[in-house]
GROMACS .gro file of C-alpha atoms in nm:
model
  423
    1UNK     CA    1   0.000   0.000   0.000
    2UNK     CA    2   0.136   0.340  -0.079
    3UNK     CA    3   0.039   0.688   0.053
    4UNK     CA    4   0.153   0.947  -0.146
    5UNK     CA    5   0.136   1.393  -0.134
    6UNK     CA    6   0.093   1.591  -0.459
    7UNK     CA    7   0.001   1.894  -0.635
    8UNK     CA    8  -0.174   1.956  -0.934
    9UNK     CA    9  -0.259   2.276  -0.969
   10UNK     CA   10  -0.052   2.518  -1.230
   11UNK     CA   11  -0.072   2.817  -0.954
   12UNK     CA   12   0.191   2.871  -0.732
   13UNK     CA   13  -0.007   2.833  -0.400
   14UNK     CA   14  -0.132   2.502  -0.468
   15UNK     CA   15  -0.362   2.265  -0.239
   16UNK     CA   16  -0.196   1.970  -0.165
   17UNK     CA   17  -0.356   1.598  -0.255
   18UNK     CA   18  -0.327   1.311  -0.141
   19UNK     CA   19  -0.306   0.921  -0.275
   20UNK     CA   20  -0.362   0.582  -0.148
   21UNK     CA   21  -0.329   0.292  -0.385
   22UNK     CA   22  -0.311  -0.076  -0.320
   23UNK     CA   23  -0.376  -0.381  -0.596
   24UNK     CA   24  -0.740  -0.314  -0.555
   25UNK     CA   25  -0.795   0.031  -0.515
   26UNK     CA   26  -0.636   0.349  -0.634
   27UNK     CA   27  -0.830   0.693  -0.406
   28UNK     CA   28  -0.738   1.074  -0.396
   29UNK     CA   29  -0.870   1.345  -0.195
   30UNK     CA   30  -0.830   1.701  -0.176
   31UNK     CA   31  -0.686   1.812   0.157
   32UNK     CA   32  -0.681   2.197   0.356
   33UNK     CA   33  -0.318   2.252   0.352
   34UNK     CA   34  -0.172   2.500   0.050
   35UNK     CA   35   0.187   2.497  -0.032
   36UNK     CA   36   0.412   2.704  -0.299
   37UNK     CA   37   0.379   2.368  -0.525
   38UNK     CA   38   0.773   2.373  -0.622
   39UNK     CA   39   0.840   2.275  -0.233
   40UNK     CA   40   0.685   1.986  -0.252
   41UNK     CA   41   0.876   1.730  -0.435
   42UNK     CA   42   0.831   1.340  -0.426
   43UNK     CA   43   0.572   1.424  -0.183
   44UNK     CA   44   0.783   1.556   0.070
   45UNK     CA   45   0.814   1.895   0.148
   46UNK     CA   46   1.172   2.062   0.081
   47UNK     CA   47   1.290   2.368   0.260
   48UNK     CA   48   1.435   2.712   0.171
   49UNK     CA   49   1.823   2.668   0.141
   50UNK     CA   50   2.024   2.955   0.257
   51UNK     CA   51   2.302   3.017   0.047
   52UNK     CA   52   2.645   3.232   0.122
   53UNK     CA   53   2.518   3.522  -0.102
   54UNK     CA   54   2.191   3.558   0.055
   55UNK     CA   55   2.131   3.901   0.260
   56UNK     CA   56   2.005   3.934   0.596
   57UNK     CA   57   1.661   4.036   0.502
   58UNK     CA   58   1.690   3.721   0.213
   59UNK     CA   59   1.816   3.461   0.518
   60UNK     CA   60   1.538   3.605   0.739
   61UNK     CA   61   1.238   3.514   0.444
   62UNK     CA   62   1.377   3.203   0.412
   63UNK     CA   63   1.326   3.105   0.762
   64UNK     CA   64   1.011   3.231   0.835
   65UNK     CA   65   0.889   3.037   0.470
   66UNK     CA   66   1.106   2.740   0.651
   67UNK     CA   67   0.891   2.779   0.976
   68UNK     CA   68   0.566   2.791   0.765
   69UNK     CA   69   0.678   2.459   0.539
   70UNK     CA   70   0.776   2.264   0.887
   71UNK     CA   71   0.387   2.309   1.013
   72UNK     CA   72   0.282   2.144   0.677
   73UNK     CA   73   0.534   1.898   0.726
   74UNK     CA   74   0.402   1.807   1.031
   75UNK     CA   75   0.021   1.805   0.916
   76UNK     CA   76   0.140   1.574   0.628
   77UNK     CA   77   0.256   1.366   0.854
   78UNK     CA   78  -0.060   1.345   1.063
   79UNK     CA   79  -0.281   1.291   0.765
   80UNK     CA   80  -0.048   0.985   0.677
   81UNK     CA   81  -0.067   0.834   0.997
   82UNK     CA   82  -0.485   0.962   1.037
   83UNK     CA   83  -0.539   0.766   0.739
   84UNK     CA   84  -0.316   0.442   0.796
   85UNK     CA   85  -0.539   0.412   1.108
   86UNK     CA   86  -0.870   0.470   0.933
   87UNK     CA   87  -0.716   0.175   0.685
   88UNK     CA   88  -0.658  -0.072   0.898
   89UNK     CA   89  -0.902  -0.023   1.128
   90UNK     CA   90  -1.200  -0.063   0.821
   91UNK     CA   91  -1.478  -0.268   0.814
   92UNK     CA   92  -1.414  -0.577   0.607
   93UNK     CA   93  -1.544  -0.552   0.251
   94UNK     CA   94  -1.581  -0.129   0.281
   95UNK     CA   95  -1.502   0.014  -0.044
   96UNK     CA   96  -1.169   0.237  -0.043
   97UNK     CA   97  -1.302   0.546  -0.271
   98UNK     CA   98  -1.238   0.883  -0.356
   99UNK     CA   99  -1.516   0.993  -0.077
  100UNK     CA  100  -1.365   0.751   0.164
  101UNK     CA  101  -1.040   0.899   0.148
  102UNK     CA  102  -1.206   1.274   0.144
  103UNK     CA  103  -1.428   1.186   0.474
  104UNK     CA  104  -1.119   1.085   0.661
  105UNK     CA  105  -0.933   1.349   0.569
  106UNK     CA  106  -1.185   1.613   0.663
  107UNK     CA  107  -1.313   1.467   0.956
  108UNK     CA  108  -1.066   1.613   1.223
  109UNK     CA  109  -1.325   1.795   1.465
  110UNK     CA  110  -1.010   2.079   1.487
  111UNK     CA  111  -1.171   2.184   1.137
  112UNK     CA  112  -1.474   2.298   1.267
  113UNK     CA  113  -1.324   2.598   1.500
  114UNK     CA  114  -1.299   2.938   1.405
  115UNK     CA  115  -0.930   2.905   1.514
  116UNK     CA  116  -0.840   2.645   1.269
  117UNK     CA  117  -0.908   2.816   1.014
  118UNK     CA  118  -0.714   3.190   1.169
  119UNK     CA  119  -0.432   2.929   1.119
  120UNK     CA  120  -0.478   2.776   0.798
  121UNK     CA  121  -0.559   3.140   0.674
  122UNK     CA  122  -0.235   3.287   0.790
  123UNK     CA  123  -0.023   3.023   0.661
  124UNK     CA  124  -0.197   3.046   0.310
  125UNK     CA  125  -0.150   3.439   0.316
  126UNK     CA  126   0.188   3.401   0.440
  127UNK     CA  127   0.281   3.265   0.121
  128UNK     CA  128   0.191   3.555  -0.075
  129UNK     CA  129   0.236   3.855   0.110
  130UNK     CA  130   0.514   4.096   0.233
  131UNK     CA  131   0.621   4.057   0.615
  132UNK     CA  132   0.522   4.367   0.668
  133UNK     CA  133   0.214   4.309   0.541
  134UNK     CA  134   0.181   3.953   0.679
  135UNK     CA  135   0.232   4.124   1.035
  136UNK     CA  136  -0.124   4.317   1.019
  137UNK     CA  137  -0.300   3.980   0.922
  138UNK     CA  138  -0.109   3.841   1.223
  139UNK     CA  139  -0.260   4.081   1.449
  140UNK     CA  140  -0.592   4.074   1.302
  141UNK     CA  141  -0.566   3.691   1.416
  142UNK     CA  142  -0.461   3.730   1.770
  143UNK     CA  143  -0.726   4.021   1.799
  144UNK     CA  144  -0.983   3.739   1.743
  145UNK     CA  145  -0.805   3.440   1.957
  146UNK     CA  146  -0.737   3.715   2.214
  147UNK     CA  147  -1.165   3.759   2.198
  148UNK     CA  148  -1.219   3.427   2.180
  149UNK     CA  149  -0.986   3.392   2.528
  150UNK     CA  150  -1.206   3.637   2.696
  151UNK     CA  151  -1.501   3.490   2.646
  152UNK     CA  152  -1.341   3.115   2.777
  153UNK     CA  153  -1.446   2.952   2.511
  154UNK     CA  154  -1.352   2.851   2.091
  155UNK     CA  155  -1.630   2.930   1.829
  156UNK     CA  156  -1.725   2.745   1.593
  157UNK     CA  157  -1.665   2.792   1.255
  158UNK     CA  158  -2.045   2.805   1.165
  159UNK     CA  159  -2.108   3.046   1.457
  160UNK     CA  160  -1.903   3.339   1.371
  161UNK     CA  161  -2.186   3.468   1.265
  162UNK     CA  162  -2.350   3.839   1.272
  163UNK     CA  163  -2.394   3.844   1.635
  164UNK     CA  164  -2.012   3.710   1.673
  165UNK     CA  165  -1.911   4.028   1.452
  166UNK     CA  166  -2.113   4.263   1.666
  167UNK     CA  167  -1.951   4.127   1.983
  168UNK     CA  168  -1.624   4.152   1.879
  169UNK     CA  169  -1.600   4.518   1.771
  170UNK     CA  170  -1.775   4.588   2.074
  171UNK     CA  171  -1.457   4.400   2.269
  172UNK     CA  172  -1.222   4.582   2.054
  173UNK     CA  173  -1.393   4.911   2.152
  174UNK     CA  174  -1.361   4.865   2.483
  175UNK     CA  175  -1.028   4.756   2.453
  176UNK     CA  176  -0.936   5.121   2.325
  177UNK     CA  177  -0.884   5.004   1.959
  178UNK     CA  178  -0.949   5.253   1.675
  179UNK     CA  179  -1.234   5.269   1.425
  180UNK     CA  180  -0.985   5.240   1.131
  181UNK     CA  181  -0.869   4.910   1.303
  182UNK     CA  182  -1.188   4.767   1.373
  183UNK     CA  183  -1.289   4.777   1.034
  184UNK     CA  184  -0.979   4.561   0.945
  185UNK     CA  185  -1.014   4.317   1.168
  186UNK     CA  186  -1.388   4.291   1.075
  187UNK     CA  187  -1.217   4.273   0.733
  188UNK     CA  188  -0.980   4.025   0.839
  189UNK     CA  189  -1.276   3.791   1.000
  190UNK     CA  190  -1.497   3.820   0.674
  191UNK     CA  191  -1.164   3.713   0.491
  192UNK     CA  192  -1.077   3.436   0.687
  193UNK     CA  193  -1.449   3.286   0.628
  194UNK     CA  194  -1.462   3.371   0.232
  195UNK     CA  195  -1.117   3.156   0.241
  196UNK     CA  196  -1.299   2.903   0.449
  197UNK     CA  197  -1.602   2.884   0.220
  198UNK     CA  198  -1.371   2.846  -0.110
  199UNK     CA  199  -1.275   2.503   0.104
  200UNK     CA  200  -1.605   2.427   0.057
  201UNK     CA  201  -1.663   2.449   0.448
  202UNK     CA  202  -1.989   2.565   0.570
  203UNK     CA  203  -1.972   2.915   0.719
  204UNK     CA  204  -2.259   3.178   0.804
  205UNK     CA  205  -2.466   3.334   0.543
  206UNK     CA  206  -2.395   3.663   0.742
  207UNK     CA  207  -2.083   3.747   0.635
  208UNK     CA  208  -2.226   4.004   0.374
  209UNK     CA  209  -2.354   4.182   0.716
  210UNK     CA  210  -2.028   4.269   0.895
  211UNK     CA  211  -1.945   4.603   0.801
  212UNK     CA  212  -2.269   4.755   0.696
  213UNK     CA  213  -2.322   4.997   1.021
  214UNK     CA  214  -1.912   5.047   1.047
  215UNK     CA  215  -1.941   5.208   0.692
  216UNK     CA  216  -2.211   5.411   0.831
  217UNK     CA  217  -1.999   5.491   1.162
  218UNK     CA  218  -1.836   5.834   1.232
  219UNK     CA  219  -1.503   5.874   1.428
  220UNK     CA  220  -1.636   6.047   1.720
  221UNK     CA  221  -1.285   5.969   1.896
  222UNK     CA  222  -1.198   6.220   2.185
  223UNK     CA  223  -0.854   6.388   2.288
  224UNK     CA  224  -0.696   6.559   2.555
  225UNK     CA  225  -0.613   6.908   2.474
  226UNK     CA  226  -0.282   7.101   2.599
  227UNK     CA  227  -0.510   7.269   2.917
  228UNK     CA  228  -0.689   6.891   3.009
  229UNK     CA  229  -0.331   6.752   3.005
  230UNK     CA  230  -0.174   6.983   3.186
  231UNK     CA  231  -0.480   6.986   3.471
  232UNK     CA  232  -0.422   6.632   3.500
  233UNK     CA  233  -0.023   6.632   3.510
  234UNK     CA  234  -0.062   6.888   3.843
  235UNK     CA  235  -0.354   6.679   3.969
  236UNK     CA  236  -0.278   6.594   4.346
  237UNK     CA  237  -0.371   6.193   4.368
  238UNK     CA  238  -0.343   5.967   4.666
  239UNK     CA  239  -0.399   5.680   4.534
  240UNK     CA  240  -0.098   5.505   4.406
  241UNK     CA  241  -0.227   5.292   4.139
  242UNK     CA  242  -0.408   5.618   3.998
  243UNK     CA  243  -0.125   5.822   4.044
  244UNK     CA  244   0.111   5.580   3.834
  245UNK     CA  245  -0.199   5.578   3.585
  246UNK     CA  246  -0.240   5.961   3.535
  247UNK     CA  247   0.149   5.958   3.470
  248UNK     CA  248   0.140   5.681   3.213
  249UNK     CA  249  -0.137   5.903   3.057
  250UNK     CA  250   0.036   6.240   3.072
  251UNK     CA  251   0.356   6.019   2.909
  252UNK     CA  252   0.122   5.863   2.604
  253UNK     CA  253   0.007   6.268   2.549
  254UNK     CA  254   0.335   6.332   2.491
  255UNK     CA  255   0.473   6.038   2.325
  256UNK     CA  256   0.174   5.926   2.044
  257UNK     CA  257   0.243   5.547   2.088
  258UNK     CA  258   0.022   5.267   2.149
  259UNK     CA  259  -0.016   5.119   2.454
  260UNK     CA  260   0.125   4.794   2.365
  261UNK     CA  261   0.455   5.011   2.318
  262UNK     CA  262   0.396   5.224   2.581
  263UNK     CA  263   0.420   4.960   2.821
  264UNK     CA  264   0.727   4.873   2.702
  265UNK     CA  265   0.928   5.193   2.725
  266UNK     CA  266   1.307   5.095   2.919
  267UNK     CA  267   1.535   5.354   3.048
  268UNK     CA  268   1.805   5.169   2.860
  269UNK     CA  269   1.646   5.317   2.523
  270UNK     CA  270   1.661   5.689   2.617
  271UNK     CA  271   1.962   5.846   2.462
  272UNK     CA  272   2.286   5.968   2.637
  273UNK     CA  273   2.188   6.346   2.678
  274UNK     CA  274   1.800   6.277   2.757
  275UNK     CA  275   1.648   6.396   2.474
  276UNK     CA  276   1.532   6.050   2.272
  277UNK     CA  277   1.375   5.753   2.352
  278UNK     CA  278   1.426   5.470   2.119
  279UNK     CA  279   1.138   5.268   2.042
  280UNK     CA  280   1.069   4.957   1.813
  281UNK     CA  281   0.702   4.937   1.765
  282UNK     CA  282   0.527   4.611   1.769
  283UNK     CA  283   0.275   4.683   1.466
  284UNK     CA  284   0.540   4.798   1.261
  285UNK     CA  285   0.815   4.547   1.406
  286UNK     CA  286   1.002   4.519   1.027
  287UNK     CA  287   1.015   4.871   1.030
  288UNK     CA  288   1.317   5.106   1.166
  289UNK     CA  289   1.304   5.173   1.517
  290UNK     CA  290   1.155   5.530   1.593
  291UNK     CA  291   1.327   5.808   1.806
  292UNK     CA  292   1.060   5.990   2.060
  293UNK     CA  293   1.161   6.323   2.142
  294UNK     CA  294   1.154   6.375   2.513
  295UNK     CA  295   0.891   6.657   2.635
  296UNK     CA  296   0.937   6.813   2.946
  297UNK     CA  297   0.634   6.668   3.104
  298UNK     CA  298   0.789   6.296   3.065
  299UNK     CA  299   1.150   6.447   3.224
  300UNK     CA  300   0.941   6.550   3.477
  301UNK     CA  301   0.828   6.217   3.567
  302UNK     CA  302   1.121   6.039   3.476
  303UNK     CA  303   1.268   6.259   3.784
  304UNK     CA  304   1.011   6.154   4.020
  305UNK     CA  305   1.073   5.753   3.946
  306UNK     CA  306   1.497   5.833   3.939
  307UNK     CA  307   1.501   5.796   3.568
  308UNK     CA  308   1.275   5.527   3.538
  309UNK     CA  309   0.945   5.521   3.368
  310UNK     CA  310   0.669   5.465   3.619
  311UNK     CA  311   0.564   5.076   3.690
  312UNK     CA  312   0.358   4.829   3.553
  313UNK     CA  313   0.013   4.766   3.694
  314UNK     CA  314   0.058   4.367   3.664
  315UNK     CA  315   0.334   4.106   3.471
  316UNK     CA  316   0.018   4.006   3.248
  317UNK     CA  317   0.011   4.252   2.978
  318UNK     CA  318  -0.348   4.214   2.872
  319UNK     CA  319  -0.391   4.310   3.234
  320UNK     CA  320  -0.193   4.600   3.236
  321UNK     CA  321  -0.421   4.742   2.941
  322UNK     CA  322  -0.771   4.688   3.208
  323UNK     CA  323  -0.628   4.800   3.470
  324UNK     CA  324  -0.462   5.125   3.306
  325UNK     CA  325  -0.799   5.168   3.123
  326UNK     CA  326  -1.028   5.203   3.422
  327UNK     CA  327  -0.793   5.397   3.627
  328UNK     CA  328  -0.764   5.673   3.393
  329UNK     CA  329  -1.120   5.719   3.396
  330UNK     CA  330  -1.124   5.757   3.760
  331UNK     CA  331  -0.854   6.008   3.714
  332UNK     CA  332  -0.976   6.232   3.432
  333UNK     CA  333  -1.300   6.219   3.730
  334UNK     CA  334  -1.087   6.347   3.983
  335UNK     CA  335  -0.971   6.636   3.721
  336UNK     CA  336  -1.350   6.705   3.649
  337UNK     CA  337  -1.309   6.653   3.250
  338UNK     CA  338  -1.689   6.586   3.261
  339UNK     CA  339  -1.840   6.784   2.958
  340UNK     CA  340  -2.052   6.629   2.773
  341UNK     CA  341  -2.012   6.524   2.393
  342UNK     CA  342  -2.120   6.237   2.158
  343UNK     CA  343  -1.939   5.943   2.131
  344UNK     CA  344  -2.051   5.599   1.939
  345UNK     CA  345  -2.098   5.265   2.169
  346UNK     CA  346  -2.176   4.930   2.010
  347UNK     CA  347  -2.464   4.734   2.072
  348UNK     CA  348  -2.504   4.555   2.361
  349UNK     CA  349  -2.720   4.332   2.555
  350UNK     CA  350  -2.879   4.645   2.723
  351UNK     CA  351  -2.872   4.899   2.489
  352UNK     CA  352  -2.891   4.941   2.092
  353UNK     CA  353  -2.568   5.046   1.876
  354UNK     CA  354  -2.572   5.457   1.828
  355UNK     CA  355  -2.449   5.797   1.913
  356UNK     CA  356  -2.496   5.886   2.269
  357UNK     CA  357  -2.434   6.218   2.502
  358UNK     CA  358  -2.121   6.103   2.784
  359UNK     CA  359  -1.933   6.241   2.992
  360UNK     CA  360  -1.609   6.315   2.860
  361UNK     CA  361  -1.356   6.142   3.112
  362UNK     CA  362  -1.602   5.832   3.120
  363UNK     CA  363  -1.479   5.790   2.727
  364UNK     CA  364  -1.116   5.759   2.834
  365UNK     CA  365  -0.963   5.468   2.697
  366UNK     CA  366  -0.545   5.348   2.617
  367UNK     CA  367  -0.552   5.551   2.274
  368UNK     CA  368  -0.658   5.856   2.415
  369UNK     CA  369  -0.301   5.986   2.442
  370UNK     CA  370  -0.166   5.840   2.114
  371UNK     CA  371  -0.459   6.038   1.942
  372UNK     CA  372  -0.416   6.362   2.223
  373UNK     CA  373  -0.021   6.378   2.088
  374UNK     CA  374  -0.098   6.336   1.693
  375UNK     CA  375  -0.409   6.614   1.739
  376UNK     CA  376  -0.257   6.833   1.967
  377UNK     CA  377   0.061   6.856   1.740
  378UNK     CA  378  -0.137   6.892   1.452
  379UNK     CA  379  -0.316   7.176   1.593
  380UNK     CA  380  -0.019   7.383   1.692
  381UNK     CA  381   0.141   7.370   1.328
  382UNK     CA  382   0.369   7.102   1.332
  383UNK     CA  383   0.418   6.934   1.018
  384UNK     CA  384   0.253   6.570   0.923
  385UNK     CA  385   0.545   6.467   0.867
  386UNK     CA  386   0.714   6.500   1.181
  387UNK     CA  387   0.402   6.400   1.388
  388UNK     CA  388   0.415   6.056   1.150
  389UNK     CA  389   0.763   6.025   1.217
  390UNK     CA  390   0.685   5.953   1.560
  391UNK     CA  391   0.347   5.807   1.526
  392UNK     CA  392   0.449   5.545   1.290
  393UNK     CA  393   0.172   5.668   1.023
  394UNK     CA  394   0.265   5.523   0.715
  395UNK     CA  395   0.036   5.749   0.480
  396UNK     CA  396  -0.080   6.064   0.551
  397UNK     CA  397  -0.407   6.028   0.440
  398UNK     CA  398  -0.430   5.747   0.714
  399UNK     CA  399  -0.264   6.006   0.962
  400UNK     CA  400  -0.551   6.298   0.853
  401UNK     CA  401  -0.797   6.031   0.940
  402UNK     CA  402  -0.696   5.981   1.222
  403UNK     CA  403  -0.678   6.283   1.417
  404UNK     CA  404  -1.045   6.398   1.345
  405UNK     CA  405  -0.921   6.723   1.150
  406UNK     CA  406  -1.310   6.905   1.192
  407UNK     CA  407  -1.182   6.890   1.569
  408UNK     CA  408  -0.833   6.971   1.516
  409UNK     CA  409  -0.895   7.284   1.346
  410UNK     CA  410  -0.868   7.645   1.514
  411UNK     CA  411  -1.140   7.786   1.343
  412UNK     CA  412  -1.007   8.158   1.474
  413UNK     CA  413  -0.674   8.078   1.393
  414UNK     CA  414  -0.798   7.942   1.058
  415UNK     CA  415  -1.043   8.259   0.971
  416UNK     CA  416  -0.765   8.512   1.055
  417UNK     CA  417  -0.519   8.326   0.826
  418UNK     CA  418  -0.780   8.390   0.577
  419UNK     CA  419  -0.813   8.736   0.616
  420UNK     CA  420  -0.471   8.850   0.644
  421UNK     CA  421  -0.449   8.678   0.259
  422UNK     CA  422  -0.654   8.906   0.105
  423UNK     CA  423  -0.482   9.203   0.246
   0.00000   0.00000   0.00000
């Protein structure tokens, strides 16, 4: 009996087959797993060879492509030894067929989890993209493991379903995430399923549904202006976790970065005469490192923790982000930031999706001081450029988005600029 691994496809992402022939029988069957079709040869799956002329950049592809072709390698395996099993454990006289073959090989109960197919979807895009670009799908997929974590339990493939898109941007709303990047990841989920569906897997008929109100949905994103952040920077604050809070906050004002990176701001990275802090952010981890320059409201702080940058709530990051998130609320409370404007919440058990009148500290959230720096900035005349040099903006139209210009505007400032041009 042989068991053999092929392609047949003339594309260069190809789906790989497989074979099992014996004297009286001769099945294939389709399986899930995609490979660039010149790596597999003889039905086994041949790395990426490095060779002495490759660069850096050239030896680093090859080893993430190597890591990729491994996981195959290992799910060719199983197959071979899922289907061995299923072989000798038959019923005497059952027919070895084409549909035989394709049962087994689509039977693993793994196949029906949303998760499953994250993976399978990566690894297939991972074949095609950039790394840069591959990074964004990356985070797209832990954005919807890290949901699925939350709520203790995997979903099932045939469950991510309208309601399942709805929950989700509401977690990534109250996780602090922006609208752009909601409407990826919503992107991200409807791609995973279409890529799911063209494996002839059943998914929800919902899928058209995802992003029909987030089209509709306005940035009504809040920031901190120069006055707010000051008031909260001379805020007197007895409680110590709030205290460290309102400094991490006053610090993201004046830095722009995302709280991931935030978080992960080291003494070690500031330069020699105090100026710069070094920083290699984790969406844009292929990227050059970026150089923050030092404000005087972080060398204030930096003083008051001997150089350091203030502590971490918890060694759990994911906890780090709740905790931070709740305590700045409680601060920009204490600082009586409580007008009232319109922001958007999602759609809940107790209420319906929509704009609503809230109080203006109770929309705090991680990104507040990313979007405070880039609008704040902005405002007072400083170049795009610059602002994207630290916020790690790759477009400028994306940066203009961003910031919300109808609120970054000085409409005085803007009207005397016009006047004083037609004198």
């Amino acid at each position: 009996m042989a068991i053999t691994f092929f392609t047949q496809s003339k594309k260069d992402n190809a789906p790989i087959y497989i074979r099992v022939r014996e004297l009286n029988f001769d099945a294939k069957a389709r399986t899930k797993l995609i490979v660039k079709k010149d790596r597999l040869v003889k039905g086994e799956i041949r790395p990426y060879k490095t060779v002495p002329s490759d660069q850096a950049q050239q030896k680093d592809k090859k080893q993430r492509d190597n890591n990729s072709l491994h996981i195959i390698k290992k799910k060719i395996e199983s197959l071979r030894s899922l289907v061995y099993d299923a072989l000798n454990s038959r019923k005497e006289g059952e027919n070895i067929t084409s549909k035989w073959l394709s049962d087994i090989v689509q039977s693993n109960a793994e196949d029906k989890l949303l998760n499953f197919h994250i993976d399978a979807f990566l690894e297939f895009k991972k074949l095609s993209i950039k790394p840069n670009t591959f990074i964004t799908y990356k985070q797209s997929g832990d954005a919807l493991k890290g949901y699925q974590k939350h709520l203790k339990k995997d979903i099932a493939l045939i469950n991510a379903d309208n309601q399942f898109s709805d929950s989700f941007e509401t977690y990534l709303r109250g996780r602090g995430d922006a609208n752009s990047s909601i409407i990826l990841y919503i992107g991200r989920l409807m791609a995973i399923l279409r890529y799911a569906e063209k494996l002839k897997y059943k998914v929800s008929d919902d899928i058209k549904y995802f992003k029909d109100d987030l089209k509709k949905k306005k940035t009504l994103n809040i920031y901190l202006n120069l006055d707010e952040i000051k008031l909260i920077n001379e805020l007197e604050i007895k409680d110590e976790r709030d205290d460290i809070a309102r400094d991490w906050l006053v610090i993201s004002c004046n830095t722009g970065q995302r709280a991931s990176d935030l978080f992960a701001f080291d003494k070690k990275n500031i330069s020699k005469d105090g100026n710069y802090l070094t920083v290699q952010q984790i969406k844009n981890e292929n990227s050059r490192p970026i150089e923050i320059p030092l404000l005087p409201q972080v060398k204030e702080i930096l003083k008051k923790y001997q150089g350091n940058f203030p502590p971490l709530f918890n060694e759990i990051p994911k906890t780090n982000y709740t905790i931070y998130n709740r305590a700045i609320k409680r601060v920009g409370r204490l600082a009586k930031i409580d007008e009232v404007s319109k922001t958007l919440v999602t759609k809940t058990e107790d209420r319906k999706s929509g704009v609503v009148d809230m109080k203006k500290y109770k929309q705090f959230s991680s990104h507040i001081g990313r979007r405070s720096f880039a609008t704040n900035m902005y405002v007072k005349g400083v170049s795009a450029f610059w602002i994207m040099n630290v916020t790690g903006h790759l477009t400028e139209s994306s940066f203009l988005g961003y910031i919300d210009q109808s609120r970054a505007i000085d409409k005085a400032a803007q009207r005397k600029a016009f006047l004083e041009a037609l004198e």
